[in-house]
Short mmCIF file of C-alpha atoms and ligand atoms in Angstrom, two decimals:
data_model
loop_
_atom_site.label_atom_id
_atom_site.label_comp_id
_atom_site.label_asym_id
_atom_site.label_seq_id
_atom_site.Cartn_x
_atom_site.Cartn_y
_atom_site.Cartn_z
CA MET A 1 -3.62 16.89 43.01
CA ALA A 2 -6.49 18.36 41.14
CA ILE A 3 -5.97 19.76 37.68
CA PHE A 4 -6.66 23.51 37.80
CA PHE A 5 -7.99 24.80 34.49
CA ASP A 6 -9.61 27.94 35.93
CA ASN A 7 -6.72 30.38 35.65
CA ASN A 8 -8.86 33.27 34.40
CA SER A 9 -10.57 33.26 37.80
CA THR A 10 -7.23 33.33 39.62
CA THR A 11 -3.70 31.95 39.33
CA PRO A 12 -1.51 30.17 41.88
CA LEU A 13 0.94 32.41 43.73
CA ASN A 14 4.43 32.13 42.23
CA THR A 15 6.88 30.96 44.94
CA ILE A 16 9.36 33.69 43.95
CA VAL A 17 6.58 36.22 44.53
CA LEU A 18 5.79 34.71 47.93
CA GLU A 19 9.46 34.95 48.93
CA ALA A 20 9.55 38.61 47.89
CA MET A 21 6.47 39.31 50.03
CA MET A 22 7.49 37.51 53.23
CA PRO A 23 9.75 40.21 54.76
CA TYR A 24 6.89 42.71 54.46
CA LEU A 25 4.64 40.45 56.51
CA SER A 26 7.18 40.24 59.32
CA GLU A 27 10.36 42.29 59.67
CA PHE A 28 9.40 45.34 57.57
CA TYR A 29 6.09 46.21 59.14
CA ALA A 30 6.46 49.99 59.38
CA ASN A 31 3.83 52.27 57.91
CA PRO A 32 5.10 53.52 54.53
CA SER A 33 3.82 57.01 55.38
CA SER A 34 6.10 57.22 58.46
CA ILE A 35 9.06 59.52 58.05
CA HIS A 36 11.49 57.43 60.13
CA THR A 37 14.05 55.09 58.56
CA ALA A 38 11.85 51.97 58.85
CA GLY A 39 8.92 53.77 57.19
CA ARG A 40 11.11 55.03 54.38
CA LYS A 41 12.44 51.54 53.74
CA VAL A 42 8.89 50.23 53.26
CA ARG A 43 8.05 53.24 51.06
CA GLU A 44 11.01 52.31 48.85
CA ALA A 45 9.61 48.78 48.40
CA ILE A 46 6.31 50.27 47.19
CA ASP A 47 8.20 52.51 44.79
CA VAL A 48 10.05 49.51 43.35
CA ALA A 49 6.71 47.72 42.84
CA ARG A 50 5.35 50.84 41.14
CA GLU A 51 8.26 50.74 38.68
CA GLN A 52 7.78 47.00 38.06
CA VAL A 53 4.04 47.40 37.37
CA ALA A 54 4.60 50.45 35.14
CA ASP A 55 7.27 48.56 33.22
CA LEU A 56 4.91 45.68 32.43
CA ILE A 57 2.65 47.97 30.41
CA GLN A 58 5.26 50.59 29.51
CA ALA A 59 3.78 53.44 31.50
CA HIS A 60 5.58 55.85 33.82
CA PRO A 61 5.65 54.83 37.53
CA SER A 62 3.90 58.11 38.41
CA GLN A 63 0.88 56.90 36.42
CA VAL A 64 0.25 53.92 38.72
CA ILE A 65 -2.41 54.13 41.47
CA PHE A 66 -2.38 51.01 43.64
CA THR A 67 -5.83 49.70 44.63
CA SER A 68 -7.23 46.62 46.37
CA GLY A 69 -7.66 44.88 43.01
CA GLY A 70 -9.23 45.04 39.58
CA THR A 71 -12.73 45.64 40.95
CA GLU A 72 -11.71 48.77 42.83
CA ALA A 73 -9.60 50.04 39.92
CA ASN A 74 -12.59 49.65 37.56
CA ASN A 75 -14.86 51.52 39.99
CA LEU A 76 -12.27 54.28 40.37
CA ALA A 77 -11.72 54.54 36.62
CA ILE A 78 -15.38 55.00 35.81
CA LYS A 79 -16.71 56.99 38.74
CA GLY A 80 -13.43 58.86 39.14
CA ALA A 81 -13.40 60.00 35.50
CA ILE A 82 -17.11 60.76 35.29
CA TYR A 83 -17.10 62.89 38.46
CA GLY A 84 -13.56 64.24 38.11
CA MET A 85 -14.14 65.64 34.64
CA GLU A 86 -17.89 66.24 34.89
CA LEU A 87 -18.60 64.06 31.87
CA ASP A 88 -22.10 63.67 30.42
CA SER A 89 -22.26 60.21 28.91
CA ILE A 90 -20.75 56.73 29.06
CA ALA A 91 -20.58 53.96 26.48
CA VAL A 92 -19.81 50.47 27.70
CA SER A 93 -19.72 47.03 26.13
CA PRO A 94 -22.24 44.51 27.45
CA ILE A 95 -19.47 41.87 27.80
CA GLU A 96 -17.59 43.74 30.54
CA HIS A 97 -16.87 42.26 33.94
CA PRO A 98 -19.57 43.20 36.52
CA SER A 99 -17.08 45.57 38.17
CA VAL A 100 -17.46 47.72 35.04
CA ILE A 101 -20.93 47.05 33.71
CA ASP A 102 -22.71 47.21 37.06
CA VAL A 103 -20.96 50.46 37.98
CA VAL A 104 -22.05 52.00 34.70
CA ARG A 105 -25.61 50.71 35.10
CA SER A 106 -25.73 52.19 38.61
CA LEU A 107 -25.07 55.60 37.03
CA GLN A 108 -27.92 55.30 34.52
CA LYS A 109 -30.21 57.71 36.39
CA GLN A 110 -27.66 60.53 36.42
CA PHE A 111 -25.85 60.07 33.10
CA SER A 112 -26.67 59.04 29.57
CA VAL A 113 -25.54 55.41 29.17
CA GLN A 114 -25.13 53.56 25.88
CA GLU A 115 -24.40 49.83 25.59
CA LEU A 116 -22.33 49.01 22.52
CA ASP A 117 -23.09 46.13 20.11
CA VAL A 118 -21.16 42.87 20.13
CA ASN A 119 -20.95 40.51 17.14
CA SER A 120 -21.39 36.74 17.21
CA SER A 121 -17.59 36.29 17.37
CA GLY A 122 -17.53 38.08 20.71
CA GLN A 123 -16.07 41.39 19.56
CA VAL A 124 -17.38 44.88 20.22
CA SER A 125 -18.66 46.50 17.04
CA THR A 126 -16.64 49.57 16.10
CA ASP A 127 -19.67 50.75 14.04
CA SER A 128 -21.65 51.14 17.24
CA VAL A 129 -18.74 53.19 18.66
CA VAL A 130 -18.78 55.42 15.56
CA LYS A 131 -22.49 56.09 16.14
CA PHE A 132 -21.94 56.85 19.82
CA VAL A 133 -19.03 59.20 19.12
CA GLU A 134 -21.04 61.07 16.48
CA ASN A 135 -23.90 61.70 18.88
CA ASN A 136 -22.04 62.47 22.10
CA ARG A 137 -19.55 64.94 23.49
CA ASN A 138 -17.82 64.91 26.85
CA PHE A 139 -17.91 61.13 27.24
CA LEU A 140 -16.12 58.07 28.59
CA ILE A 141 -15.98 54.74 26.74
CA SER A 142 -15.10 51.56 28.63
CA VAL A 143 -14.21 48.43 26.65
CA MET A 144 -12.06 45.62 28.02
CA LEU A 145 -8.87 44.52 26.29
CA ALA A 146 -9.63 40.78 26.48
CA ASN A 147 -12.79 39.11 27.69
CA ASN A 148 -12.53 36.84 30.72
CA GLU A 149 -14.97 34.22 29.37
CA THR A 150 -14.23 33.94 25.64
CA GLY A 151 -10.69 35.34 25.74
CA CYS A 152 -11.65 37.50 22.71
CA ILE A 153 -9.37 40.48 22.20
CA GLN A 154 -11.25 43.72 21.63
CA PRO A 155 -10.43 46.55 19.16
CA VAL A 156 -9.33 48.86 22.00
CA SER A 157 -6.74 50.97 20.16
CA ALA A 158 -9.20 51.69 17.30
CA ILE A 159 -11.88 52.70 19.83
CA ALA A 160 -9.41 54.84 21.81
CA GLU A 161 -8.48 56.66 18.61
CA MET A 162 -12.15 57.40 17.91
CA ALA A 163 -12.62 58.62 21.48
CA ARG A 164 -9.57 60.90 21.29
CA SER A 165 -10.55 62.34 17.93
CA SER A 166 -13.79 63.55 19.55
CA ALA A 167 -12.04 64.75 22.71
CA GLY A 168 -13.60 61.87 24.66
CA PHE A 169 -11.93 59.53 27.18
CA MET A 170 -11.26 55.82 27.08
CA HIS A 171 -10.87 53.20 29.79
CA THR A 172 -9.84 49.60 29.26
CA ASP A 173 -9.99 46.72 31.74
CA ALA A 174 -6.77 44.88 30.90
CA VAL A 175 -7.00 42.46 33.85
CA GLN A 176 -7.13 39.34 31.65
CA ALA A 177 -4.80 40.60 28.93
CA VAL A 178 -1.63 41.45 30.87
CA GLY A 179 0.87 38.65 31.24
CA LYS A 180 -0.77 36.79 28.34
CA MET A 181 -0.16 39.28 25.52
CA ASP A 182 1.90 42.38 24.94
CA VAL A 183 0.10 45.35 26.48
CA ASN A 184 1.44 48.87 25.94
CA PHE A 185 -0.44 51.70 27.65
CA GLU A 186 0.91 54.44 25.33
CA LYS A 187 0.39 52.49 22.12
CA LEU A 188 -3.18 51.55 23.01
CA GLY A 189 -3.95 55.24 23.41
CA VAL A 190 -6.30 54.76 26.37
CA HIS A 191 -6.57 57.24 29.24
CA LEU A 192 -7.22 54.66 31.95
CA MET A 193 -6.24 51.01 32.34
CA THR A 194 -7.12 48.44 35.03
CA LEU A 195 -4.74 45.70 36.21
CA SER A 196 -5.04 42.96 38.85
CA SER A 197 -2.26 41.07 40.64
CA HIS A 198 -3.86 37.68 41.22
CA LYS A 199 -4.36 36.99 37.49
CA ILE A 200 -0.59 37.11 36.92
CA TYR A 201 0.58 34.74 39.71
CA GLY A 202 0.63 37.53 42.29
CA PRO A 203 -1.36 37.75 45.53
CA LYS A 204 -5.06 38.57 45.75
CA GLY A 205 -6.03 42.01 47.06
CA ALA A 206 -3.77 44.18 44.91
CA GLY A 207 -4.40 45.91 41.62
CA ALA A 208 -3.76 49.18 39.89
CA LEU A 209 -5.34 51.91 37.86
CA ILE A 210 -2.96 53.36 35.27
CA TYR A 211 -3.88 56.86 34.19
CA ASP A 212 -3.00 59.48 31.67
CA LYS A 213 -1.97 62.47 33.74
CA ALA A 214 -3.81 64.85 31.44
CA ILE A 215 -7.07 63.72 33.04
CA ASP A 216 -8.69 64.53 36.37
CA ILE A 217 -9.82 61.68 38.57
CA ALA A 218 -12.06 62.22 41.59
CA PRO A 219 -11.15 59.90 44.48
CA LEU A 220 -13.73 57.43 45.80
CA ILE A 221 -11.97 56.88 49.14
CA PHE A 222 -10.91 59.81 51.29
CA GLY A 223 -8.51 59.70 54.23
CA GLY A 224 -4.77 59.91 54.69
CA GLY A 225 -4.12 61.01 51.10
CA GLN A 226 -2.06 57.99 49.99
CA GLU A 227 -1.57 57.33 46.25
CA LYS A 228 -1.52 61.06 45.41
CA LYS A 229 -4.81 61.51 47.28
CA LEU A 230 -6.52 59.27 44.72
CA ARG A 231 -6.78 56.20 46.97
CA SER A 232 -6.45 56.83 50.68
CA GLY A 233 -5.75 54.02 53.13
CA THR A 234 -2.54 52.48 54.47
CA GLU A 235 -1.09 50.46 51.63
CA ASN A 236 -1.32 46.65 51.55
CA VAL A 237 2.47 46.60 51.40
CA ALA A 238 3.17 42.86 51.09
CA ALA A 239 0.51 42.46 48.37
CA ILE A 240 1.84 45.47 46.47
CA VAL A 241 5.41 44.12 46.69
CA GLY A 242 4.11 40.74 45.42
CA PHE A 243 2.20 42.42 42.60
CA GLY A 244 5.38 44.21 41.55
CA LYS A 245 7.41 40.99 41.54
CA ALA A 246 4.66 39.17 39.60
CA ALA A 247 4.62 42.00 37.04
CA GLU A 248 8.40 41.80 36.65
CA LEU A 249 8.28 38.03 36.09
CA ALA A 250 5.31 38.37 33.70
CA LYS A 251 7.27 40.81 31.58
CA GLU A 252 10.44 38.69 31.58
CA LYS A 253 8.57 35.54 30.54
CA LEU A 254 5.95 37.07 28.25
CA LYS A 255 7.03 35.54 24.91
CA GLU A 256 7.72 32.15 26.47
CA SER A 257 4.39 32.20 28.35
CA TYR A 258 2.45 33.15 25.24
CA THR A 259 3.95 30.31 23.21
CA TYR A 260 3.47 27.75 25.97
CA LEU A 261 -0.14 28.70 26.72
CA LEU A 262 -0.95 28.70 23.00
CA SER A 263 0.50 25.17 22.65
CA LEU A 264 -1.82 23.93 25.42
CA ARG A 265 -4.82 25.63 23.83
CA ALA A 266 -3.99 24.21 20.39
CA ARG A 267 -3.64 20.73 21.90
CA LEU A 268 -7.05 21.05 23.50
CA GLU A 269 -8.86 22.59 20.54
CA THR A 270 -7.43 20.14 17.97
CA GLN A 271 -8.72 17.23 20.03
CA LEU A 272 -12.02 18.90 20.89
CA LYS A 273 -12.84 18.91 17.18
CA ASP A 274 -13.23 15.10 17.37
CA ILE A 275 -16.06 15.43 19.86
CA PRO A 276 -19.48 15.64 18.22
CA GLY A 277 -21.70 18.60 19.09
CA ILE A 278 -18.82 20.88 19.99
CA VAL A 279 -19.43 24.63 19.70
CA LEU A 280 -16.40 26.88 20.26
CA PHE A 281 -17.31 30.42 21.30
CA GLY A 282 -15.35 33.30 19.77
CA GLY A 283 -13.35 30.82 17.69
CA LYS A 284 -13.21 33.20 14.73
CA ALA A 285 -11.80 36.11 16.71
CA GLU A 286 -8.27 36.74 17.92
CA ARG A 287 -8.19 35.34 21.45
CA LEU A 288 -5.98 35.10 24.52
CA PRO A 289 -3.60 32.15 24.15
CA ASN A 290 -4.92 30.41 27.29
CA THR A 291 -8.72 30.47 26.94
CA THR A 292 -11.17 28.04 25.35
CA PHE A 293 -14.91 28.55 25.92
CA PHE A 294 -17.15 25.85 24.48
CA SER A 295 -20.38 23.88 24.73
CA LEU A 296 -21.22 20.28 23.92
CA LYS A 297 -24.70 20.33 22.37
CA GLY A 298 -27.28 18.62 24.58
CA ILE A 299 -25.03 18.59 27.65
CA ASP A 300 -25.68 20.87 30.62
CA GLY A 301 -22.60 22.90 31.56
CA GLU A 302 -23.18 22.78 35.32
CA ALA A 303 -23.62 18.98 35.23
CA LEU A 304 -20.44 18.58 33.20
CA LEU A 305 -18.56 20.92 35.55
CA MET A 306 -19.64 18.78 38.55
CA GLN A 307 -18.59 15.55 36.81
CA LEU A 308 -15.22 17.07 35.93
CA ASP A 309 -14.83 18.22 39.52
CA ILE A 310 -15.42 14.67 40.78
CA GLN A 311 -12.60 13.60 38.42
CA GLY A 312 -10.37 16.31 39.94
CA ILE A 313 -10.52 18.62 36.93
CA GLU A 314 -11.46 22.21 37.80
CA VAL A 315 -13.03 24.38 35.12
CA ALA A 316 -15.59 27.22 35.07
CA SER A 317 -19.04 27.25 33.57
CA GLY A 318 -18.98 30.96 32.78
CA SER A 319 -17.85 34.05 34.60
CA ALA A 320 -16.21 32.97 37.86
CA CYS A 321 -17.65 35.86 39.79
CA GLY A 322 -21.17 34.98 38.67
CA SER A 323 -20.84 31.25 39.11
CA ASN A 324 -23.26 31.00 42.03
CA ASN A 325 -26.15 32.13 39.93
CA LEU A 326 -27.29 29.83 37.17
CA GLN A 327 -28.13 32.47 34.59
CA PRO A 328 -26.50 31.80 31.23
CA SER A 329 -23.42 33.91 30.65
CA HIS A 330 -24.15 37.58 29.87
CA VAL A 331 -21.27 37.46 27.40
CA LEU A 332 -22.84 34.64 25.37
CA GLU A 333 -26.19 36.40 25.57
CA ALA A 334 -24.63 39.57 24.12
CA MET A 335 -23.11 37.44 21.32
CA GLY A 336 -26.61 36.20 20.46
CA ILE A 337 -25.90 32.57 21.43
CA GLU A 338 -29.05 30.48 21.85
CA GLU A 339 -29.90 29.90 25.53
CA THR A 340 -29.82 26.07 25.36
CA ILE A 341 -26.28 26.17 23.92
CA ALA A 342 -25.17 28.93 26.31
CA LYS A 343 -26.31 26.80 29.27
CA GLY A 344 -23.78 24.14 28.23
CA ALA A 345 -20.83 26.53 28.35
CA ILE A 346 -17.57 25.39 29.90
CA ARG A 347 -14.50 27.60 30.17
CA VAL A 348 -11.03 26.09 30.24
CA SER A 349 -8.35 28.66 31.05
CA PHE A 350 -4.76 27.49 31.20
CA GLY A 351 -1.96 28.67 33.43
CA LEU A 352 1.80 28.24 33.26
CA GLN A 353 1.64 25.36 35.77
CA ASN A 354 -0.54 23.21 33.46
CA THR A 355 0.91 20.42 31.32
CA PRO A 356 0.05 18.76 27.97
CA GLN A 357 -0.71 15.53 29.90
CA GLU A 358 -3.37 17.37 31.88
CA VAL A 359 -4.96 18.52 28.62
CA ASP A 360 -5.06 14.90 27.43
CA GLU A 361 -6.73 13.84 30.69
CA LEU A 362 -9.47 16.37 30.10
CA ILE A 363 -9.97 15.20 26.53
CA ASP A 364 -10.07 11.53 27.62
CA PHE A 365 -12.75 12.35 30.14
CA LEU A 366 -14.82 14.42 27.69
CA LYS A 367 -14.67 11.60 25.16
CA LYS A 368 -15.86 9.09 27.74
CA PHE A 369 -18.53 11.48 28.94
CA THR A 370 -19.89 11.90 25.44
CA ASN A 371 -19.58 8.14 24.71
CA ILE A 372 -16.93 8.54 22.05
CA SER A 373 -14.19 5.95 21.77
CA THR A 374 -10.69 7.18 22.60
CA SER A 375 -9.29 5.42 19.55
CA HIS A 376 -9.63 8.61 17.40
N1 PLP B 401 -11.98 42.49 35.32
C1 PLP B 401 -11.93 41.27 34.76
C2 PLP B 401 -11.98 41.15 33.28
C3 PLP B 401 -11.85 40.12 35.56
O1 PLP B 401 -11.79 38.93 34.99
C4 PLP B 401 -11.81 40.28 36.97
C5 PLP B 401 -11.79 39.09 37.86
O2 PLP B 401 -12.32 38.06 37.58
C6 PLP B 401 -11.86 41.57 37.51
C7 PLP B 401 -11.94 42.65 36.66
C8 PLP B 401 -11.84 41.81 38.99
O3 PLP B 401 -10.52 41.79 39.47
P1 PLP B 401 -10.25 41.53 41.07
O4 PLP B 401 -10.58 40.09 41.32
O5 PLP B 401 -8.79 41.85 41.24
O6 PLP B 401 -11.13 42.46 41.81
#
């Protein structure tokens, strides 16, 4: 069995989640919009999932809009808010996932768009937010809660406070943060928050946009009026049920998961220090407990990734979604990392199924690969 260290790209489906989904792929097939008994039973399952997802981030179930995943929720958050409230300008961090940054860039011709600064530790500069807020009215700011490549946690509540004090709106992509750290919708003070099921051991193809009901969102998809007319289309019932179960389990196990993931990361990073030429990205910032993003000076990241793959160790060389183009990571570029070092980047992201022995296997291989004796 290969060792899967690419859990920020996706996580394995929890077997308890799979069991919860199965009846909705067979016996309970009715359309949740149908008024008959079978339809109502399926509707109830969606309502339970809505409560479970809301509970994970301490929102009210009525604030949850189910979508086909994080990508759709990000598109809905940005376009929905901009069109729904007739906003004038958008500020976005350059380290966002493409499902945020590319949406914002696509709106550049119609709206004023500002990209915020990022420091060398991988965090969005609040000074650049201050400047934006001073010079704009009627705006949306989108900054992710934790970055998918570096794991760096962003100053979202401080930015949300600035946005609110100028009557602006704030969206955060919390896809990587939930299940790995405590995330509280109210406390963060954001108006919109994106979640995705398959990053928390749920199925692919389900996600949610959480919204503050004081705001107006324009739908992107029109049709049968599902999800309070904000996302039409017959619901992906089994995936939504699985997302709900995954959210419930994530909440139950949050403290335990955090401690376990952090122990794996500490084991890796302590041993990585023995390898010459190591550069740890975002090491000075507060990070997700499961993510280590690094380069070995003079070693090409793609070549190392292939060698690790041959050994049965699966890692990423940068953003998973961009991994079929060989451009250096846009996140490292925004952090001002030199291109030769950025091209060596390898991301290890742990999941709850990983073990300390697997971490040691990776270290053994890296030591061999860099010609260092394992006697350290
Ligand atoms: N946002 C972030 C930060 C991500 O890491 C990802 C997936 O990699 C997404 C959004 C997209 O989520 P989904 O795969 O559910 O569309």
